[in-house]
Tab-separated table of C-alpha atoms in Angstrom:
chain	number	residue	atom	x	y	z
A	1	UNK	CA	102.196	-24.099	-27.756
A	2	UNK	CA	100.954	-25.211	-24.157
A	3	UNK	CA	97.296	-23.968	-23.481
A	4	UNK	CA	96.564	-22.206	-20.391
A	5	UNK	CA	94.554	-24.414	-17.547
A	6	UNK	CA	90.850	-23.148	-17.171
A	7	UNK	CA	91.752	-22.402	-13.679
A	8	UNK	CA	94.429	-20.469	-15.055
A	9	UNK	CA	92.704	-18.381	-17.490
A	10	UNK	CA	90.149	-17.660	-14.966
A	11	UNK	CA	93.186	-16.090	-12.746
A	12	UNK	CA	94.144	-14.418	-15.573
A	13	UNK	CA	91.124	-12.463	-15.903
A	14	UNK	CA	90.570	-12.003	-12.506
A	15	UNK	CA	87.715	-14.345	-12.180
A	16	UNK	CA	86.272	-16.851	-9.886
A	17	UNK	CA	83.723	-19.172	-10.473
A	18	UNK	CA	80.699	-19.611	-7.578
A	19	UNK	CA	77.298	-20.650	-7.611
A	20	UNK	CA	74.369	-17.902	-7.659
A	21	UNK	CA	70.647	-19.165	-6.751
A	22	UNK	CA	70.150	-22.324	-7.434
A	23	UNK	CA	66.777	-22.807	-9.225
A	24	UNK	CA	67.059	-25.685	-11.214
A	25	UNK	CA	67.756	-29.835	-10.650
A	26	UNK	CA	68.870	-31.224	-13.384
A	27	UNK	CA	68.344	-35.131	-12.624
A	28	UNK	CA	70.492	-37.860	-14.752
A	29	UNK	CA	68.861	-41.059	-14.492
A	30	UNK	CA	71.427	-43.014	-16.117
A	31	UNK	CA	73.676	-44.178	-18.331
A	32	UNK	CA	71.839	-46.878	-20.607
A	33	UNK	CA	70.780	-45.582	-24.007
A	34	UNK	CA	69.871	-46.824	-27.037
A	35	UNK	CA	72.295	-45.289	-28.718
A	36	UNK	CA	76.331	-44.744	-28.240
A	37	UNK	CA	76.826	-41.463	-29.832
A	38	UNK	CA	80.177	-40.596	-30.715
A	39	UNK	CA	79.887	-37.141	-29.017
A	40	UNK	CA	78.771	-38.242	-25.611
A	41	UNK	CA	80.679	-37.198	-22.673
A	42	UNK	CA	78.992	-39.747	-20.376
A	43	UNK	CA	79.678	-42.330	-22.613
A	44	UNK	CA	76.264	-43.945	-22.307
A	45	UNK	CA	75.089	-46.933	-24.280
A	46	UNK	CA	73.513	-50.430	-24.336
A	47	UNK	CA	75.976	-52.015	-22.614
A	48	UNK	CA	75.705	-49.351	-19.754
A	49	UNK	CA	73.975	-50.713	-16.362
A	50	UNK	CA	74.113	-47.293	-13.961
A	51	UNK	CA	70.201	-46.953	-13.566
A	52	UNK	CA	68.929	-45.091	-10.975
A	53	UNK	CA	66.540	-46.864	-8.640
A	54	UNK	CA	63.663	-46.307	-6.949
A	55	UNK	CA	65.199	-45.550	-3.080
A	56	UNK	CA	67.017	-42.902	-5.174
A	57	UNK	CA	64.161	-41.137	-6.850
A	58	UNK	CA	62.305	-41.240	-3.434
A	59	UNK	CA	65.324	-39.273	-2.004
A	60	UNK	CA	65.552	-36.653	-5.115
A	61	UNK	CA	61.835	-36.128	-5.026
A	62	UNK	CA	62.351	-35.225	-0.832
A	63	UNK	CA	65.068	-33.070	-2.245
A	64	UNK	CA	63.137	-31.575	-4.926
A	65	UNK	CA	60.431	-30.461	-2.386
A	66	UNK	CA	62.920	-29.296	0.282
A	67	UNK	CA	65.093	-27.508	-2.729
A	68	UNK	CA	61.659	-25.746	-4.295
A	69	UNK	CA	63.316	-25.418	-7.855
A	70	UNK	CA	61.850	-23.185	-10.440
A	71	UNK	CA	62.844	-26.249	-13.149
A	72	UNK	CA	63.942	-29.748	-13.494
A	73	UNK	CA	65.391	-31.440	-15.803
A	74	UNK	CA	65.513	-34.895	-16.342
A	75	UNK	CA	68.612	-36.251	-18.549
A	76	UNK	CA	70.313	-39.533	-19.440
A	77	UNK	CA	71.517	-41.364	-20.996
A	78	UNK	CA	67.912	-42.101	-22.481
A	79	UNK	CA	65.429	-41.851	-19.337
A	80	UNK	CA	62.716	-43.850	-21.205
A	81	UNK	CA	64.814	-46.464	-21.276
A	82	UNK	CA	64.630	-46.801	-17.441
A	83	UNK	CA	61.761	-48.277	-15.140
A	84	UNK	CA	60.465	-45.878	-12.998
A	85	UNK	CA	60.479	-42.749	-15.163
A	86	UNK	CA	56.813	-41.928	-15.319
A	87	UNK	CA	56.484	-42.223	-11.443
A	88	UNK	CA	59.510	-40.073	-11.521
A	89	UNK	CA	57.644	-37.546	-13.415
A	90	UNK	CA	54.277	-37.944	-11.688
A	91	UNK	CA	55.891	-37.236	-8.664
A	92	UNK	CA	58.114	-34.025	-9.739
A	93	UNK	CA	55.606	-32.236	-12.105
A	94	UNK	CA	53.457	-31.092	-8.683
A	95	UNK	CA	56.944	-29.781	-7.316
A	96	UNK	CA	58.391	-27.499	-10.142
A	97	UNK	CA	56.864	-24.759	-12.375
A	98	UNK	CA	58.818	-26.731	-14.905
A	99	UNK	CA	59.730	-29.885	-15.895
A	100	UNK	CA	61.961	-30.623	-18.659
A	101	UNK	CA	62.466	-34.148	-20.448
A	102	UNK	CA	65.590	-34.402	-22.501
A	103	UNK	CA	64.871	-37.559	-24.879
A	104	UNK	CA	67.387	-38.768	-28.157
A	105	UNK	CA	64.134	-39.033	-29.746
A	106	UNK	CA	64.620	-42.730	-31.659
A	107	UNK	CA	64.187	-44.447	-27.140
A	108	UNK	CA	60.951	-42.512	-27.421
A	109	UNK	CA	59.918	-43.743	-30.354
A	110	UNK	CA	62.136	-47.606	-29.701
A	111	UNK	CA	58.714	-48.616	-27.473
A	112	UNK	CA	55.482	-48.013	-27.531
A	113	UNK	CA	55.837	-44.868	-25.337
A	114	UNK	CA	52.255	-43.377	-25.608
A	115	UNK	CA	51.341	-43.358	-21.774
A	116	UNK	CA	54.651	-41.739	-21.201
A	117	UNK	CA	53.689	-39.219	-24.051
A	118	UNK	CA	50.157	-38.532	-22.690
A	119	UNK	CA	51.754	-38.481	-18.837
A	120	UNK	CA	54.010	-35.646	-20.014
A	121	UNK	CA	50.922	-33.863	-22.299
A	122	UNK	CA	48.818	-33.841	-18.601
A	123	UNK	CA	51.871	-32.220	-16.904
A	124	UNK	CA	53.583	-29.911	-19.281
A	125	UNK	CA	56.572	-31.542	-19.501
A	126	UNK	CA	58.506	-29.765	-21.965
A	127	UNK	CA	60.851	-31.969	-24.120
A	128	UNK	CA	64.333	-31.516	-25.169
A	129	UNK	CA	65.233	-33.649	-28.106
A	130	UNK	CA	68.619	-34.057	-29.828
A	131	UNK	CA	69.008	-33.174	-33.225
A	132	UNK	CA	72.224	-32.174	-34.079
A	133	UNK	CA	71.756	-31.872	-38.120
A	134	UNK	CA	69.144	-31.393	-41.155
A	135	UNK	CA	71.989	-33.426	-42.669
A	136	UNK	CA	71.493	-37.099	-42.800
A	137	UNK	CA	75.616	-37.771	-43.054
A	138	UNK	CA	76.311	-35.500	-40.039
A	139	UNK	CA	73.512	-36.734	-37.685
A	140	UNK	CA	74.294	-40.062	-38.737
A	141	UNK	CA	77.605	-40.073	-38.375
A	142	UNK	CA	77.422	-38.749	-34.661
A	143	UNK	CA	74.315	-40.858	-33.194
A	144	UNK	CA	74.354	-43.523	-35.638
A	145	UNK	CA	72.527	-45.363	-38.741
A	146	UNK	CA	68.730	-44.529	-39.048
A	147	UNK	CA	68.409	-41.918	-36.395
A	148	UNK	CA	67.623	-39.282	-38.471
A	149	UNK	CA	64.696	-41.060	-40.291
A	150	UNK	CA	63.481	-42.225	-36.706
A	151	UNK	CA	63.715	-38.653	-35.375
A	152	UNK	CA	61.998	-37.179	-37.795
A	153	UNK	CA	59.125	-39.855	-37.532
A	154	UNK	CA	59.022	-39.097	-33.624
A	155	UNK	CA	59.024	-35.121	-34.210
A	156	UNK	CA	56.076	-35.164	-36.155
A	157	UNK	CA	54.534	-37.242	-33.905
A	158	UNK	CA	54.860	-34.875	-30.848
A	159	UNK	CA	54.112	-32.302	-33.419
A	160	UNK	CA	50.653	-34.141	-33.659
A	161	UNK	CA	50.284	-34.433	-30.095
A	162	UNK	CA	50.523	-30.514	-30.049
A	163	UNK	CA	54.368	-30.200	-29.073
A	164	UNK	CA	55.945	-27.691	-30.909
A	165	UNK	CA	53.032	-25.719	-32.190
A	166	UNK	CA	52.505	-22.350	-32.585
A	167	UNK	CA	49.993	-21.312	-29.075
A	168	UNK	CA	50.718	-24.686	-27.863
A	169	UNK	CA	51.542	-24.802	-24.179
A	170	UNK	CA	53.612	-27.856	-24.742
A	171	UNK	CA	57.215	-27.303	-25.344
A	172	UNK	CA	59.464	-28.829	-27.601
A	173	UNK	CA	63.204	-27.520	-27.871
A	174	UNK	CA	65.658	-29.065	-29.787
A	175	UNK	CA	69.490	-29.290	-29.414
A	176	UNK	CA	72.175	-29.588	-31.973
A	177	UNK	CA	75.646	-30.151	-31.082
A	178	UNK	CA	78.329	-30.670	-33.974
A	179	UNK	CA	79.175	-33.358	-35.573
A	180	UNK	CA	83.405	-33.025	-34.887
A	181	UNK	CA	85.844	-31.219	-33.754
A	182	UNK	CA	84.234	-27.789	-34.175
A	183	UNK	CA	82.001	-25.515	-32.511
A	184	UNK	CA	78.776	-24.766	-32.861
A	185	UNK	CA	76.706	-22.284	-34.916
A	186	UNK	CA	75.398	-19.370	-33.399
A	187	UNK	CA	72.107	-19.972	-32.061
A	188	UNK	CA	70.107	-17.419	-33.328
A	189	UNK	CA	71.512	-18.108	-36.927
A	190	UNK	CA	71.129	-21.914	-36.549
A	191	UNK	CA	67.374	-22.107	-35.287
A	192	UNK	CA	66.406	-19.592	-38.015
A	193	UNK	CA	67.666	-22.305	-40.537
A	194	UNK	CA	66.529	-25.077	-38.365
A	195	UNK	CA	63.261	-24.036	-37.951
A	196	UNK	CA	62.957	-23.362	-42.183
A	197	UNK	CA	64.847	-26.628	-42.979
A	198	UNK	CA	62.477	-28.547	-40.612
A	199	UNK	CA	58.657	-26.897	-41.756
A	200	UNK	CA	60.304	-26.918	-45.663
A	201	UNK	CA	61.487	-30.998	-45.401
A	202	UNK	CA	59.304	-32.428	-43.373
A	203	UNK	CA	56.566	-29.979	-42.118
A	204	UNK	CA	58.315	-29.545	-38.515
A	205	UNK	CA	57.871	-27.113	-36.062
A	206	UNK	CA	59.506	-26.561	-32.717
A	207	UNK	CA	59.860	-23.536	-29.988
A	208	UNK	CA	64.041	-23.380	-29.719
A	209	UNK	CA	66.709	-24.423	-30.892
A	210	UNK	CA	70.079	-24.591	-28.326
A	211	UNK	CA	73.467	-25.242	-29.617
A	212	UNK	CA	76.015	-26.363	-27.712
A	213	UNK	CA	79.897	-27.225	-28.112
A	214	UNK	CA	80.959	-30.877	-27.449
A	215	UNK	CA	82.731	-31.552	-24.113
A	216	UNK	CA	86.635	-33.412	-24.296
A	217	UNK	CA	85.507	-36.233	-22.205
A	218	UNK	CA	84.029	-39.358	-22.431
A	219	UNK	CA	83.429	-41.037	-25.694
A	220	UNK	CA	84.080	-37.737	-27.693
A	221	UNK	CA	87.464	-37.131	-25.823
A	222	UNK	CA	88.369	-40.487	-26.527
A	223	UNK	CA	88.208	-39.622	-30.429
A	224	UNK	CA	89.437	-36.307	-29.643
A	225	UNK	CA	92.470	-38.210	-28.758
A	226	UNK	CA	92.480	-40.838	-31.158
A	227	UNK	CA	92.030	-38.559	-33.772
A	228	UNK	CA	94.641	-36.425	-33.311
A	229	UNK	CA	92.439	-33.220	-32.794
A	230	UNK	CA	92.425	-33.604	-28.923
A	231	UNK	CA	95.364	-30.339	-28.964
A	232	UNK	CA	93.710	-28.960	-31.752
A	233	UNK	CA	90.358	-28.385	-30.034
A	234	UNK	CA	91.178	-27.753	-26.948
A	235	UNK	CA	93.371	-25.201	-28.171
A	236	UNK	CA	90.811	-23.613	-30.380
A	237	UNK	CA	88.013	-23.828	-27.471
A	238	UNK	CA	90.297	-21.328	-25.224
A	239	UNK	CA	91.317	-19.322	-27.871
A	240	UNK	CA	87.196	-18.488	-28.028
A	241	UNK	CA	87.191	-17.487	-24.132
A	242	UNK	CA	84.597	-15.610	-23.493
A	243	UNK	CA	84.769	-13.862	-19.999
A	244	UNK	CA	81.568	-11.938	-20.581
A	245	UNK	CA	79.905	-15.838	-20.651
A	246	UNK	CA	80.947	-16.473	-17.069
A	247	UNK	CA	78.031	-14.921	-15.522
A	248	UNK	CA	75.180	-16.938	-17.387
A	249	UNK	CA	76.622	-20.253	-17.188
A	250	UNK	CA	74.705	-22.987	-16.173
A	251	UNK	CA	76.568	-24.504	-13.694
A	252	UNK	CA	76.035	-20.977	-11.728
A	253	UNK	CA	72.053	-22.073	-10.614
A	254	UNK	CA	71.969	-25.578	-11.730
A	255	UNK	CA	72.589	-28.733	-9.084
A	256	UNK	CA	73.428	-32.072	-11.246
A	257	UNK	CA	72.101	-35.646	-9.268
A	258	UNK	CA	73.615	-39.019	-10.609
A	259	UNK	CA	72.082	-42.335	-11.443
A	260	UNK	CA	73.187	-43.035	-8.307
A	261	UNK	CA	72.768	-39.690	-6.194
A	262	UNK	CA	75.658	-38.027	-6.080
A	263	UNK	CA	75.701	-33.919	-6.527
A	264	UNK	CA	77.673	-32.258	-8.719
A	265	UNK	CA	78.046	-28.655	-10.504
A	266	UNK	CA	76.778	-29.865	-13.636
A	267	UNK	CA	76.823	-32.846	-16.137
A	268	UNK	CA	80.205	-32.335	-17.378
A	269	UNK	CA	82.026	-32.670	-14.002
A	270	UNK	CA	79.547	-35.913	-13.562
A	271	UNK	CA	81.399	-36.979	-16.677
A	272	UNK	CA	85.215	-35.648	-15.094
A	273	UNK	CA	84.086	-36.798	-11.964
A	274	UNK	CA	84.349	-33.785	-10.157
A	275	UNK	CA	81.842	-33.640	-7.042
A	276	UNK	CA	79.991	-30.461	-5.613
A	277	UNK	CA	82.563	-28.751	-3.681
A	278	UNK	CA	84.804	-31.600	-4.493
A	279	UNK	CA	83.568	-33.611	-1.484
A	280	UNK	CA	81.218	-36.971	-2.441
A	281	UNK	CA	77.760	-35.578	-1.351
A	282	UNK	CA	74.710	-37.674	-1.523
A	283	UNK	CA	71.402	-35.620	-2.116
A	284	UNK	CA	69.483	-37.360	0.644
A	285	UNK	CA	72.398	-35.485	2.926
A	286	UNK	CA	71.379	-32.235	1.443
A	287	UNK	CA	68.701	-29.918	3.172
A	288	UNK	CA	68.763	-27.575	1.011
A	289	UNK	CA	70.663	-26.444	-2.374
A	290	UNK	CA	73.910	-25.354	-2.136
A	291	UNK	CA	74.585	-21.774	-0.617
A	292	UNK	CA	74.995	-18.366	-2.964
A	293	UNK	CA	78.757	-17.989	-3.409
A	294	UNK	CA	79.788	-22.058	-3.206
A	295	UNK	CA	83.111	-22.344	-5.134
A	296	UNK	CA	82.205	-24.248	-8.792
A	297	UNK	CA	84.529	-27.101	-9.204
A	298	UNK	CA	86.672	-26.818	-12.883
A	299	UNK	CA	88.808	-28.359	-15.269
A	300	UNK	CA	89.725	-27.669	-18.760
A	301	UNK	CA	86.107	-29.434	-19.862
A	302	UNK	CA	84.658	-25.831	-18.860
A	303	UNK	CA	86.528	-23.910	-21.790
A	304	UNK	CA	83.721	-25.997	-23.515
A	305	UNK	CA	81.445	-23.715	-22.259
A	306	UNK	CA	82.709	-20.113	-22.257
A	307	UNK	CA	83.785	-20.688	-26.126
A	308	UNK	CA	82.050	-17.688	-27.663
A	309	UNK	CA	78.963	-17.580	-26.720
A	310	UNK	CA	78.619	-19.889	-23.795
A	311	UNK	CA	77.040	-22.864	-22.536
A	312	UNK	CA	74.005	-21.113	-20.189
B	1	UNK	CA	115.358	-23.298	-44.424
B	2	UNK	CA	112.132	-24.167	-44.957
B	3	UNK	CA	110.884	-27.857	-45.403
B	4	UNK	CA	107.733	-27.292	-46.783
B	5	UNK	CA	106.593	-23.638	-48.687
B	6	UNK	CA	102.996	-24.439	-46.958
B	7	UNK	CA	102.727	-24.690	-43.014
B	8	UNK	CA	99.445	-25.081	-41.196
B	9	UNK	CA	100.945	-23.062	-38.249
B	10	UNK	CA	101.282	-20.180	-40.330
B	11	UNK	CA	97.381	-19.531	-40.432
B	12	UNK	CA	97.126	-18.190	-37.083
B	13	UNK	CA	100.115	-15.769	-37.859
B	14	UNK	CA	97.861	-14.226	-40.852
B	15	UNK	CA	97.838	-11.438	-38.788
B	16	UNK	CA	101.874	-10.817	-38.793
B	17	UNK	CA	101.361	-10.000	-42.029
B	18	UNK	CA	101.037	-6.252	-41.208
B	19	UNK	CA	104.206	-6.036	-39.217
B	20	UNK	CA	106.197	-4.377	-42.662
B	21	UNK	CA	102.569	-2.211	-43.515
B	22	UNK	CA	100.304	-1.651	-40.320
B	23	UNK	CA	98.008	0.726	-41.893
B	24	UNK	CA	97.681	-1.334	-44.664
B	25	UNK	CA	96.851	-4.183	-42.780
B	26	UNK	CA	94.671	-2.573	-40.446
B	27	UNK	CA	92.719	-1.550	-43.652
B	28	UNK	CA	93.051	-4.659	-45.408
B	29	UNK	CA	91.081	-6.290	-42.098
B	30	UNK	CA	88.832	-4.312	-40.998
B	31	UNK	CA	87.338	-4.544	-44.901
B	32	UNK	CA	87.958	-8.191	-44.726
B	33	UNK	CA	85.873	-8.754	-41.528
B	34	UNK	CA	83.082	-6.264	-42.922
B	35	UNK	CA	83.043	-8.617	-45.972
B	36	UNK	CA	81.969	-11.359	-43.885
B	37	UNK	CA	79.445	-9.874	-41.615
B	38	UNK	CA	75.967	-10.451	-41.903
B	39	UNK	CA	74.338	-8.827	-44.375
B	40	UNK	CA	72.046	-9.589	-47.471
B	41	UNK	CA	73.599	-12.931	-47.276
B	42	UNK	CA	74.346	-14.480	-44.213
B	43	UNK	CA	77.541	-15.736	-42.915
B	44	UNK	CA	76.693	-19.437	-43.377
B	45	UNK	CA	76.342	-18.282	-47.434
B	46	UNK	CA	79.726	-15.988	-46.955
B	47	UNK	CA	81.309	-18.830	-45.889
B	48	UNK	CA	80.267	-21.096	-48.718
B	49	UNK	CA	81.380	-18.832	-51.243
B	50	UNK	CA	84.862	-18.243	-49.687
B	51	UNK	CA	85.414	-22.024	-49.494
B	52	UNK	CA	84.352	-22.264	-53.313
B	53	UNK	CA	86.425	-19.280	-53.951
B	54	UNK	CA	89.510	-20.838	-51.954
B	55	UNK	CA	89.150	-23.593	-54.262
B	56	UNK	CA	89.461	-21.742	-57.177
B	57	UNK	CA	92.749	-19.760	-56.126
B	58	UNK	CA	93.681	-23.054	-54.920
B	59	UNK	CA	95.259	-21.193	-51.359
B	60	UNK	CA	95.658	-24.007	-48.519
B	61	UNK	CA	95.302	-21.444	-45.500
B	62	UNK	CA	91.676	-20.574	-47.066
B	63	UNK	CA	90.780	-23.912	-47.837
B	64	UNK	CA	91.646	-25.216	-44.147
B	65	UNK	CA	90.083	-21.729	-42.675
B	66	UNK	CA	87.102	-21.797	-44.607
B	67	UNK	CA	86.160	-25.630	-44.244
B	68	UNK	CA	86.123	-25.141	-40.512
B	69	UNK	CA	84.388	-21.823	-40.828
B	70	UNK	CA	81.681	-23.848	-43.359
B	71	UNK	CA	81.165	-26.437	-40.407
B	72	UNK	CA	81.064	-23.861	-37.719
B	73	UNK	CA	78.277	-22.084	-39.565
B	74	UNK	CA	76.269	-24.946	-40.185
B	75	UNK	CA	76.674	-26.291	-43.782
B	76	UNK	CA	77.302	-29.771	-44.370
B	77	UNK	CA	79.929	-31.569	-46.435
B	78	UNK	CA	77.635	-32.167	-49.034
B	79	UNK	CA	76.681	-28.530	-49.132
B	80	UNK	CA	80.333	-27.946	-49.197
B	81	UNK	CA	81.219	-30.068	-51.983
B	82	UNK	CA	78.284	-28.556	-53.697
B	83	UNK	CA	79.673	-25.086	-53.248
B	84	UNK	CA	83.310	-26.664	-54.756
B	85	UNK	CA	81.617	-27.916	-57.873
B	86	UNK	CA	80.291	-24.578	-58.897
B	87	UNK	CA	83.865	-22.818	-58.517
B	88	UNK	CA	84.563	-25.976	-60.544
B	89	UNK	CA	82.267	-25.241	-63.166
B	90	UNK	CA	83.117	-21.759	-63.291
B	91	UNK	CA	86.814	-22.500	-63.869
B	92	UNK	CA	86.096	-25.205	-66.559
B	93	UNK	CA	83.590	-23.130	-68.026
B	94	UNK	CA	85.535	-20.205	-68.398
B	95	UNK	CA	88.276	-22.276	-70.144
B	96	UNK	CA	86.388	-23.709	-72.490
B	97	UNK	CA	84.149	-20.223	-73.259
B	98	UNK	CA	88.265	-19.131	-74.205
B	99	UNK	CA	87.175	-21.694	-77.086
B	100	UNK	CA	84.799	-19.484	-79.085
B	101	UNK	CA	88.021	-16.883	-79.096
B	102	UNK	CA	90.355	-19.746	-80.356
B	103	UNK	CA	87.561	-20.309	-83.203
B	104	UNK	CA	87.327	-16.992	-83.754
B	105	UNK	CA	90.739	-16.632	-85.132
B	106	UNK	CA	90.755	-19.380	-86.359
B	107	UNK	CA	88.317	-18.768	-88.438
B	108	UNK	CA	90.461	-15.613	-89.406
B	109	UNK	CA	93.300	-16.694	-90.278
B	110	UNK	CA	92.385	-19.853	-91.870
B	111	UNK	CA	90.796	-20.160	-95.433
């Protein structure tokens, strides 16, 4: 059977994608990570040296107060890993009404992180930690030997530091993506487990939980392939096309900066390599965020997110 | 002719089945999905017991339908295997509870 393009689909239905307001920055400060998870569309690891600098941040934080975002989100790879973060932070925090840290949990716990830990308690920083599994064979067998263990150990330590806790103002959301060539759990089912698994185990709490499918690029399309379940996904992630998702997806109010500056719709066409309004912009070239009704750039990556219940 | 009684293409065309019987079918799904919805138990537990189940009428369609469905919900393979080993039990069990009839007449019938 040959699947229908996502551009095709979206003719189909009589739909176009194209940005609404954009109120949020999402900020990828590269590639190296502690880890090399097997689902990772950016294929970030060890090995990887795309770091952003500090010319960069200086030009994102000019952005940031030009673009007057409601939130932003600072993403990886794994951001503690690289110098400069906590001025990064410093410097954003005064511009946002929030500002969101996505960590893999084990590079916050790798160093001795604790000024980065109280820098983020001063400014709210809400964190966004993986955590794909209660299971210690599926989380493994995604992100790799120990990390379960390790997360744990860092949870209850931002548990401690008030993250996560019931009337706490500081934020702690985790997010679970699966552990093949399936999709995800409904939300609202899976953080009701989560959250009982978690306090039950090991005496966790946590504010959300957001579930999200795996994207067919990077690493994880490269075992999609290799597998023999690239078809076979694909194929399943457009038969769960959701029109009705269209209209909260991310990419709609969310502006995506590389390591290295570029702008694109999201993190997923970072990873295709599909640039806002398929032109390469850099963000110190930008005045302002791009205009209400800007064209989204796609490719079949997107059915990722419209499958059921969407990707927002 | 067929090569094999058992193709994995032939899930998806579960549906087909009420070419011959519409009505039938109709009924025979809309109970089905009902069945599955959330209720006392929750789909991730529905799930689990149709995978255990599948074992135990040893069908392929459920087996590959339901171990996706398992995953999708949020179980684990060890959950999963879990679930397997109680249909297994159950089957085992009930053969060898068939003993106590076997005594029984033997018991009878024997001096």
């Amino acid at each position: 059977m040959v699947m229908e393009s996502f551009s095709q689909i979206l003719a189909r239905h009589n739909l176009t994608l194209s940005r609404s307001k954009t109120d949020i920055l999402q900020v990828n400060v590269g590639l190296l990570c502690n880890q090399s998870c097997r689902h990772c569309h950016l294929e970030a690891g060890p090995t990887r040296k795309e770091v952003m600098d500090r010319r960069t941040m200086d030009q994102i934080i000019a952005f940031a107060e030009r673009g007057k975002f409601a939130i932003i989100d600072i993403t990886g790879g794994a951001p503690e890993m690289v110098a400069g973060l906590e001025y990064l932070i410093e410097s954003l925090a005064p511009l946002t009404q929030k500002l969101m840290l996505r960590s893999n949990l084990t590079a916050l716990a790798d160093r001795n992180h604790d000024g980065l830990l109280s820098l983020c308690q001063n400014h709210s920083v809400a964190i966004v930690a993986s955590f794909p599994s209660t299971n210690e064979r599926q989380t493994e067998s995604q992100r790799g030997r120990g990390v379960l263990e390790r997360s744990v150990e860092m949870l209850r330590k931002l548990n401690t530091l008030g993250y996560g806790r019931n009337g706490s103002r500081l934020e702690l959301n985790l997010v679970s993506n699966p552990a093949g060539a399936f999709l995800p759990t409904s939300q609202c089912q899976a953080e009701k487990r989560f959250k009982q698994e978690l306090n039950r185990k090991w005496s966790i709490t946590f504010n959300n939980l957001h579930t999200f499918a795996n994207i067919p690029l990077g690493r994880f399309g490269k075992w999609l392939t290799k597998s023999g379940n690239y078809e076979g996904y694909l194929q399943k992630l457009s038969d769960s096309f959701n029109p009705e998702t269209l209209k909260g997806l991310m990419c709609r109010n969310l502006l995506s900066v590389s390591w290295d500056g570029y702008l694109y719709d999201c993190d997923f066409n970072q990873a295709a390599g599909l640039y806002l309004s398929s032109t390469p912009k850099h963000v110190s070239e930008m005045d302002t965020p791009p205009e209400y009704g800007t064209p989204i750039a796609v490719g079949d990556h997107c059915y990722a997110c419209t499958a059921g219940s969407g990707f927002t | 002719m067929m090569e094999t009684y058992y193709s994995p293409a032939d899930l998806a065309k579960f549906p087909e089945i009420g070419k011959d019987a519409p009505e039938l079918a109709n009924k025979f799904f809309e109970y089905y999905n009902a069945v599955f919805a959330e209720g006392e138990l929750t789909e991730r537990e529905k799930a689990l017991i149709a995978l255990a189940v599948a074992h135990a009428v040893q069908c392929p369609y459920c087996i590959d339908a339901y171990t996706g469905a398992c995953l999708e919900k949020g179980s684990n393979s060890a959950e999963m295997t879990e679930a397997i080993h109680v249909a297994a039990a159950i089957q085992s069990g009930a053969t060898l509870v068939h003993g106590l009839q076997m005594r029984n007449i033997c018991n009878k019938i024997s001096l």
